[in-house]
mmCIF file of C-alpha atoms in Angstrom:
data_model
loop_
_atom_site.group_PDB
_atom_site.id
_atom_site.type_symbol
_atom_site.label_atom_id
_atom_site.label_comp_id
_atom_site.label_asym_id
_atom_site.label_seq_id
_atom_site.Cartn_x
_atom_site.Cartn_y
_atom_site.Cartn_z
ATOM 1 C CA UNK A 1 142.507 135.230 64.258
ATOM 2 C CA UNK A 2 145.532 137.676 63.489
ATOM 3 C CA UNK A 3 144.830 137.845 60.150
ATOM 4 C CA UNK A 4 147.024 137.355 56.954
ATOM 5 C CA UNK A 5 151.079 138.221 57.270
ATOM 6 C CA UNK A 6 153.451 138.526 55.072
ATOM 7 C CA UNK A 7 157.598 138.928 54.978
ATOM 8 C CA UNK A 8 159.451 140.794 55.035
ATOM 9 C CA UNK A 9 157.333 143.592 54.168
ATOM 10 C CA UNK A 10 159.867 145.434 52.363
ATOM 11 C CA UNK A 11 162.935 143.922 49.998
ATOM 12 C CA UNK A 12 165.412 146.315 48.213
ATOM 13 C CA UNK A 13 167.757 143.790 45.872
ATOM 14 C CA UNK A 14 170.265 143.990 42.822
ATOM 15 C CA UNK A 15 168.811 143.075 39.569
ATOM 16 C CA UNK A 16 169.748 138.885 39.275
ATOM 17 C CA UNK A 17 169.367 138.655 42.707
ATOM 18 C CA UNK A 18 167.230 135.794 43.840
ATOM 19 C CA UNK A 19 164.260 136.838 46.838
ATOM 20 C CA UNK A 20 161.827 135.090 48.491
ATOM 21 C CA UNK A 21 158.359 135.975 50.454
ATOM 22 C CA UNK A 22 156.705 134.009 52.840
ATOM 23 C CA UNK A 23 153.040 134.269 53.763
ATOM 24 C CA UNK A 24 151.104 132.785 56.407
ATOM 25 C CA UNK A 25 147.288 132.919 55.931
ATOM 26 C CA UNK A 26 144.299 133.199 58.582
ATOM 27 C CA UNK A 27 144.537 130.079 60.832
ATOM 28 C CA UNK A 28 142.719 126.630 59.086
ATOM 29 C CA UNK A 29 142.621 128.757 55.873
ATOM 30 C CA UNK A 30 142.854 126.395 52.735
ATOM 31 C CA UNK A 31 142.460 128.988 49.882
ATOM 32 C CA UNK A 32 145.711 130.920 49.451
ATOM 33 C CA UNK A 33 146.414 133.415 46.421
ATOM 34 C CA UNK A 34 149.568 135.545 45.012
ATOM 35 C CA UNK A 35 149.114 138.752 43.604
ATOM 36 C CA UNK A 36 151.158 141.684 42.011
ATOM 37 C CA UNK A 37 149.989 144.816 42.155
ATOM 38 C CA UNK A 38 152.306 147.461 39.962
ATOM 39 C CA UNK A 39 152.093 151.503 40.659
ATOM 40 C CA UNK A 40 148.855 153.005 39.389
ATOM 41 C CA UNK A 41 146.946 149.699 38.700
ATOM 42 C CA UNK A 42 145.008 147.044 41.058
ATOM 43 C CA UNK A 43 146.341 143.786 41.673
ATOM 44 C CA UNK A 44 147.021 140.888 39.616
ATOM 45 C CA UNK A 45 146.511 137.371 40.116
ATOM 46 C CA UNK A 46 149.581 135.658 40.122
ATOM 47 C CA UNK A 47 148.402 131.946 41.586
ATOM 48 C CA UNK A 48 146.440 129.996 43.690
ATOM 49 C CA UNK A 49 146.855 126.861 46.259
ATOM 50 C CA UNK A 50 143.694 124.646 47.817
ATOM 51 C CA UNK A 51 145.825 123.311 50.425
ATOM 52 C CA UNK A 52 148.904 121.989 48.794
ATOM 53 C CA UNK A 53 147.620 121.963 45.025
ATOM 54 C CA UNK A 54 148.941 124.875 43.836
ATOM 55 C CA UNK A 55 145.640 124.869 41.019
ATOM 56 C CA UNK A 56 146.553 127.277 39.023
ATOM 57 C CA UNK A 57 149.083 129.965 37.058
ATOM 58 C CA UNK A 58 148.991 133.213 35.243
ATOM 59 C CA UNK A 59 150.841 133.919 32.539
ATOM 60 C CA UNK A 60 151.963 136.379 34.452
ATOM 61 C CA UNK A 61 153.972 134.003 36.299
ATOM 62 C CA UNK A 62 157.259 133.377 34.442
ATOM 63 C CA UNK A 63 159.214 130.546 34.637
ATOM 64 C CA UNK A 64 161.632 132.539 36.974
ATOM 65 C CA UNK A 65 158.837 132.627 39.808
ATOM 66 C CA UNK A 66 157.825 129.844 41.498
ATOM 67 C CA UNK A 67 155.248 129.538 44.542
ATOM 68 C CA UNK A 68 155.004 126.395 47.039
ATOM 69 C CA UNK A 69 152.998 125.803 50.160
ATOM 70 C CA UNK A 70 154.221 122.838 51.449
ATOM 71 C CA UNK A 71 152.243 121.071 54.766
ATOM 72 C CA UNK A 72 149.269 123.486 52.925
ATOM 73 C CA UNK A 73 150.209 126.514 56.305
ATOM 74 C CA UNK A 74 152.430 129.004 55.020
ATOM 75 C CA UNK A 75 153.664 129.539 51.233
ATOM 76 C CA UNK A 76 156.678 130.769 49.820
ATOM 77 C CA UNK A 77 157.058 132.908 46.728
ATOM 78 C CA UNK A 78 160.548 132.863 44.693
ATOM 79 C CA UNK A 79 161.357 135.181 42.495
ATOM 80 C CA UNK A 80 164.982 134.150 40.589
ATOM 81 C CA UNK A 81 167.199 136.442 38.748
ATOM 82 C CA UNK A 82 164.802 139.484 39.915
ATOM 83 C CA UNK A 83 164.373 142.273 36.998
ATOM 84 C CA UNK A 84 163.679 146.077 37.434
ATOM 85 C CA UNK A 85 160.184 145.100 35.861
ATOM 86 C CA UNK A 86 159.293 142.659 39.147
ATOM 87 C CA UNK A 87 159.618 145.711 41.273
ATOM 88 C CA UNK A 88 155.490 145.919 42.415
ATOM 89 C CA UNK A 89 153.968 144.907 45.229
ATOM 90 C CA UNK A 90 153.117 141.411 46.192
ATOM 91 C CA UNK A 91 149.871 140.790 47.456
ATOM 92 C CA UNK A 92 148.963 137.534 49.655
ATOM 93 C CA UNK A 93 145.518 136.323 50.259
ATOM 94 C CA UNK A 94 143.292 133.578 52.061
ATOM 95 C CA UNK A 95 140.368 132.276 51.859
ATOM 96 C CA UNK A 96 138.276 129.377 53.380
ATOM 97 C CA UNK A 97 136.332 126.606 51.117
ATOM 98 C CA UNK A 98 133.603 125.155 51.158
ATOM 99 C CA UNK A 99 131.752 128.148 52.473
ATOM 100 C CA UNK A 100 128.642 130.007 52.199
ATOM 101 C CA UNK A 101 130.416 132.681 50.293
ATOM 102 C CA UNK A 102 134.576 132.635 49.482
ATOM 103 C CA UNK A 103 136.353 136.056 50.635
ATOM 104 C CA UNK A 104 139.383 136.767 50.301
ATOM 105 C CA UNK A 105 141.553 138.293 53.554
ATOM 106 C CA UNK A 106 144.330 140.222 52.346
ATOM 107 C CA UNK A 107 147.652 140.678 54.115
ATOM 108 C CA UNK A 108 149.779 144.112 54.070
ATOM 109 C CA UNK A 109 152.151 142.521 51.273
ATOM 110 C CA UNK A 110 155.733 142.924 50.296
ATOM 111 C CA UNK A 111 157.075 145.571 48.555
ATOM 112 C CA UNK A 112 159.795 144.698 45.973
ATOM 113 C CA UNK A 113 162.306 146.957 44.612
ATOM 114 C CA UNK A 114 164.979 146.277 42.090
ATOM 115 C CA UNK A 115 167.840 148.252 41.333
ATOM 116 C CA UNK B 1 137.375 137.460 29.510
ATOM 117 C CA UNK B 2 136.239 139.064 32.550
ATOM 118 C CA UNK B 3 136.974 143.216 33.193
ATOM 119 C CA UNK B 4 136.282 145.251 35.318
ATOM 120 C CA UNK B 5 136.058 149.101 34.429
ATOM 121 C CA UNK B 6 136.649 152.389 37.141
ATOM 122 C CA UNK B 7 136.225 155.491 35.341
ATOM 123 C CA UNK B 8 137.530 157.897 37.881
ATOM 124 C CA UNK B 9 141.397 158.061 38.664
ATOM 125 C CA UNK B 10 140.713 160.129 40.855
ATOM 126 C CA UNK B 11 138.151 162.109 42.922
ATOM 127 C CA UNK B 12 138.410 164.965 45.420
ATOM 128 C CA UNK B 13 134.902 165.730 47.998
ATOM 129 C CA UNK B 14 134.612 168.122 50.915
ATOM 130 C CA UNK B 15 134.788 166.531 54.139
ATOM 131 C CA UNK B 16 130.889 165.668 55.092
ATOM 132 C CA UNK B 17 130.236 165.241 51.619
ATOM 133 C CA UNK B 18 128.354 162.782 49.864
ATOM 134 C CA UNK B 19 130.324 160.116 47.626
ATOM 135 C CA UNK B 20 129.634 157.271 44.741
ATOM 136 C CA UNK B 21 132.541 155.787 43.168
ATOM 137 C CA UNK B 22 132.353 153.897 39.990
ATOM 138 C CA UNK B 23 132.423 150.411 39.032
ATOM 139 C CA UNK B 24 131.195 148.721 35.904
ATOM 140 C CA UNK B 25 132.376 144.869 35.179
ATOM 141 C CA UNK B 26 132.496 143.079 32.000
ATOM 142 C CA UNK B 27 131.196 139.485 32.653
ATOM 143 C CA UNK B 28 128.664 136.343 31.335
ATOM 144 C CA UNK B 29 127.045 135.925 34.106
ATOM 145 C CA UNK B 30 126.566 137.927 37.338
ATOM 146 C CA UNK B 31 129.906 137.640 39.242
ATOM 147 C CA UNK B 32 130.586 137.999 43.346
ATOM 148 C CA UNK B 33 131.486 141.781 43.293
ATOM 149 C CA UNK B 34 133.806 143.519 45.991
ATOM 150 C CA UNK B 35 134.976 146.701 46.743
ATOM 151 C CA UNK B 36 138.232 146.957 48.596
ATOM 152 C CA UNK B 37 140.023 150.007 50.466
ATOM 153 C CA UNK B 38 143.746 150.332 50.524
ATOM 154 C CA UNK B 39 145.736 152.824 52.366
ATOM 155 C CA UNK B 40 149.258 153.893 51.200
ATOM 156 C CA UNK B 41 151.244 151.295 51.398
ATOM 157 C CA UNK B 42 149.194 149.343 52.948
ATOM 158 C CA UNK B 43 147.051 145.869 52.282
ATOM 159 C CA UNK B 44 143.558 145.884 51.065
ATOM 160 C CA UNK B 45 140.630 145.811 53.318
ATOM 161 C CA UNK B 46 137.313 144.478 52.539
ATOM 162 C CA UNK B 47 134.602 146.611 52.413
ATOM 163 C CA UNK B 48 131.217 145.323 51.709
ATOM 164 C CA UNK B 49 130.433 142.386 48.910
ATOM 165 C CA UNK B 50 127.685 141.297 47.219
ATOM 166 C CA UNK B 51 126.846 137.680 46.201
ATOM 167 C CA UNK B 52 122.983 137.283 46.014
ATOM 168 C CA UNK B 53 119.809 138.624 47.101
ATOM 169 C CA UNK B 54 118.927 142.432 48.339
ATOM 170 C CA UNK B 55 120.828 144.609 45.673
ATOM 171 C CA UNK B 56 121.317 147.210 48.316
ATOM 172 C CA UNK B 57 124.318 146.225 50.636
ATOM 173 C CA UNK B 58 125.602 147.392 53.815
ATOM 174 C CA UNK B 59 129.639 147.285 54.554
ATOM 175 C CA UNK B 60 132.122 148.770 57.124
ATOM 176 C CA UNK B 61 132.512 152.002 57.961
ATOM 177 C CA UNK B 62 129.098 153.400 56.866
ATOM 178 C CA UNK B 63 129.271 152.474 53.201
ATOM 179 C CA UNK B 64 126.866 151.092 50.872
ATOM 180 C CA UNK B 65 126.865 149.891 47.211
ATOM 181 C CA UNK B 66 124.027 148.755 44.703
ATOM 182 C CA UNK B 67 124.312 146.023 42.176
ATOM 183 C CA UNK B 68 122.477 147.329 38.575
ATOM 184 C CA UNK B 69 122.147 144.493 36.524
ATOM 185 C CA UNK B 70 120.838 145.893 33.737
ATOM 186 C CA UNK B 71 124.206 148.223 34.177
ATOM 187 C CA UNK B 72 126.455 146.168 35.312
ATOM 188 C CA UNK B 73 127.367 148.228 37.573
ATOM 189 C CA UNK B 74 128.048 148.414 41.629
ATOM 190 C CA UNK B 75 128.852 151.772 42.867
ATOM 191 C CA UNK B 76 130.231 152.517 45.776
ATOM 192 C CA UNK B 77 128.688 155.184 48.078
ATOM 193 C CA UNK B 78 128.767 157.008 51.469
ATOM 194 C CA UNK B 79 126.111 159.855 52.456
ATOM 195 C CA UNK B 80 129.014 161.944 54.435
ATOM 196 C CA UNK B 81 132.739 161.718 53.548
ATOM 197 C CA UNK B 82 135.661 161.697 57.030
ATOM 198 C CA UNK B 83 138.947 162.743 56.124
ATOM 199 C CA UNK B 84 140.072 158.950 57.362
ATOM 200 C CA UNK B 85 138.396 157.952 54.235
ATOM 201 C CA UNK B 86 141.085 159.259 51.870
ATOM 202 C CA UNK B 87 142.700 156.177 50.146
ATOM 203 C CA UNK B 88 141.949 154.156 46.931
ATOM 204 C CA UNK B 89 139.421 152.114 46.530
ATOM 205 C CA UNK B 90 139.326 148.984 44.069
ATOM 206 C CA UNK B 91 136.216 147.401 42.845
ATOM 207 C CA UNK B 92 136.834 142.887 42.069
ATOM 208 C CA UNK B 93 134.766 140.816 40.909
ATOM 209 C CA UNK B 94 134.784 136.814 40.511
ATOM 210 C CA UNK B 95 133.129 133.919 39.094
ATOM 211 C CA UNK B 96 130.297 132.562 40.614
ATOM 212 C CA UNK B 97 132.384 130.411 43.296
ATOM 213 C CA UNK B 98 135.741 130.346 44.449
ATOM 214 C CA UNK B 99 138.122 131.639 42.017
ATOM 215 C CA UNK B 100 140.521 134.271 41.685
ATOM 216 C CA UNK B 101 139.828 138.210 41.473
ATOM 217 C CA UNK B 102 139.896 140.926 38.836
ATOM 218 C CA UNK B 103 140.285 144.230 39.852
ATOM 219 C CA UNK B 104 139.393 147.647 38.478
ATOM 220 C CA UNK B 105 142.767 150.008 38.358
ATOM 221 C CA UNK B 106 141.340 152.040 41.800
ATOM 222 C CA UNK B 107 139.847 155.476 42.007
ATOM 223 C CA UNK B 108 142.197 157.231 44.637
ATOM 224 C CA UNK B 109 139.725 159.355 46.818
ATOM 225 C CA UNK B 110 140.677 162.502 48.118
ATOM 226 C CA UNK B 111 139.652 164.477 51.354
ATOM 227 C CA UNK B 112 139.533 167.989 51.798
ATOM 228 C CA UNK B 113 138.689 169.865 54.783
#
């Protein structure tokens, strides 16, 4: 078990840029989440997958992001035409279901600035 | 809509010191409750949860925290403070199975010798 990981771990781009994080979650995982967390505040969920299904969306998520975990492994998190306002940190998590008891496992995330 | 309420932005103890840190949650039913550590820059790290049963529970590290219902509350606490402990420290809480979290905005703890 090495835990969750996420990349890079640090992304400095140009405002309209286009970036993209990857996370792979704890081995046989299903549960995978997004979250931003912004200076001063906790984190935000952003989405979640079961497997493939990506089940659900926060209106947080504008229609510039856009998550996928294809093969339900590893997911991908694209942010297009990046704004100052996306700089935060984003948080990956997994989780295993059906369990006694869901926790989430985070990973270090990726820190996203935009200039 | 579920909340989840840390009073303290921050809080400063003597090394050896004892510690409680606040959480209250806004929520129908009782939720799973968390508390998470996160050190600068880095990822959060599970402490202790509660789900069900004893109110009193044990986590990592030596710390404790008890779920109030009639509060609604689940404070964190540790009897004697290291300086390793310095970070912030988010209370989360979820629905009753399998859903996402809500976080408090973190109390950042601070250490001094």
């Amino acid at each position: 078990d090495t835990g969750v990981s996420q990349d890079p771990r640090h992304k400095i781009t140009k405002r309209g840029q286009n970036v993209t994080f990857r996370c792979d979650p704890i081995s046989e995982h299903n549960r995978l989440y997004w979250y931003r967390q912004t200076l001063g505040q906790g984190p935000e969920f952003l989405t979640y997958f079961q497997n493939e299904a990506q089940l659900e969306k926060s209106r947080l998520l504008s229609d510039r992001f856009s998550a996928e975990r294809p093969k339900g492994s590893f997911s991908t998190l694209e942010i297009q035409r990046t704004e100052q306002g996306d700089s935060a940190m984003y948080l990956c998590a997994s989780s295993l279901l059906p369990g006694p008891q869901e926790t989430q496992y985070f990973g270090p995330g990726t820190r996203l600035l935009v200039l | 809509a579920q909340s989840v309420t840390q009073p303290d932005i921050h809080i400063t103890v003597s090394e050896g010191a004892s510690l409680e840190l606040r959480c209250n949650y806004s929520y129908g039913a009782t939720p799973y409750l968390f508390w998470y550590v996160q050190s600068p820059g880095q990822g959060l790290q599970l402490l202790l949860k509660y789900f069900s049963g004893d109110t009193l529970v044990q986590g990592i590290k030596g710390f404790e925290a008890e779920f109030k219902r009639s509060q609604s509350s689940f404070n964190l606490r540790k009897p004697s403070v290291h300086w390793s402990d310095a970070a912030e420290y988010f209370c989360a809480v979820a629905p009753l199975y399998g859903n996402k979290l809500v976080f408090g905005a973190g109390t950042i703890l601070r250490v001094k010798s």
